[in-house]
Short mmCIF file of C-alpha atoms in Angstrom, two decimals:
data_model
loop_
_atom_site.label_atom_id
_atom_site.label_comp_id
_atom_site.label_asym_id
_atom_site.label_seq_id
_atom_site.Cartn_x
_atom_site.Cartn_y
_atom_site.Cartn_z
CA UNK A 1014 98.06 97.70 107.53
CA UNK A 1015 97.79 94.25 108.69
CA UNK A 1016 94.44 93.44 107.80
CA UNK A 1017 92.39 90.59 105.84
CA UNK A 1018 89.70 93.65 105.10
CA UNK A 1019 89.34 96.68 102.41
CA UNK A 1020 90.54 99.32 103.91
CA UNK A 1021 91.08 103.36 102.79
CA UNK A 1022 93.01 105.36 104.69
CA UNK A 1023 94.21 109.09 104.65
CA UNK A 1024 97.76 108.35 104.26
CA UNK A 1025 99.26 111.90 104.93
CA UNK A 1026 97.35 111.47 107.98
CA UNK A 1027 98.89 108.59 108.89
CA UNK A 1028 102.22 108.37 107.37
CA UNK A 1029 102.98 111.87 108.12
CA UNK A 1030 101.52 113.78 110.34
CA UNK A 1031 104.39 115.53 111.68
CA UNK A 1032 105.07 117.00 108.41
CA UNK A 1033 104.19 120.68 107.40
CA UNK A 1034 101.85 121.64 105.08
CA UNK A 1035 105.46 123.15 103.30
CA UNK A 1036 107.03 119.80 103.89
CA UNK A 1037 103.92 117.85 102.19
CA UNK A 1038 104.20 120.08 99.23
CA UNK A 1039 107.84 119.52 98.33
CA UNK A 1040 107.46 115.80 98.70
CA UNK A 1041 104.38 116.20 95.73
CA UNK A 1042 101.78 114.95 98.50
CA UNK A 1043 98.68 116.19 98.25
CA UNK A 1044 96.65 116.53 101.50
CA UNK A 1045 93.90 114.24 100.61
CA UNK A 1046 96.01 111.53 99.43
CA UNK A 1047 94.59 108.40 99.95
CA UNK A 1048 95.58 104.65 100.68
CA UNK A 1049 93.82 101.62 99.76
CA UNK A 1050 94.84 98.25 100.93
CA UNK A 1051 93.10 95.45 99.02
CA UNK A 1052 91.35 92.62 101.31
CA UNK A 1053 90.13 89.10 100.65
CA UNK A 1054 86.57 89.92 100.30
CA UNK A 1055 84.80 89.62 96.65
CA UNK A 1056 86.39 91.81 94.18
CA UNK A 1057 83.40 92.83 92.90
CA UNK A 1058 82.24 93.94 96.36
CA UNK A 1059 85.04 96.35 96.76
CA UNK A 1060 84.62 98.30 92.99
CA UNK A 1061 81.01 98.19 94.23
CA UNK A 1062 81.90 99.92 97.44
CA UNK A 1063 84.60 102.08 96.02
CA UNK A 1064 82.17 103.15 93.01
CA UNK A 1065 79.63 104.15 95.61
CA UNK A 1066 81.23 106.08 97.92
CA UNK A 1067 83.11 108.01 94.95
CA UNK A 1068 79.55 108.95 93.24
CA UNK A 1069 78.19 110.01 97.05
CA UNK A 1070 82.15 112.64 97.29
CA UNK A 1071 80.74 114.33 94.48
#
């Protein structure tokens, strides 16, 4: 995604957004389907980040 940053993405969204929701299912992608793209910043930062916004989706 051309970035030095975390970043999360919906990647149906993105990737395929012309697509039925048909389509989607006989490629196996689920609509929520999510991309993350790893940055530079502290490792420990991101599974931080990643850990908290997980606990806050439930």
């Amino acid at each position: 995604l051309g970035s030095e940053k975390t970043l999360l993405s919906p990647y149906v969204i993105m990737a395929h957004y012309e697509d039925s929701k048909e389509e989607l299912e006989k490629l196996g992608f689920d609509f929520y389907l999510m991309r993350l793209s790893v940055g530079i910043e502290d490792v420990d930062k991101i599974i931080k980040s990643l850990d908290h916004a997980l606990n806050l989706s439930n």
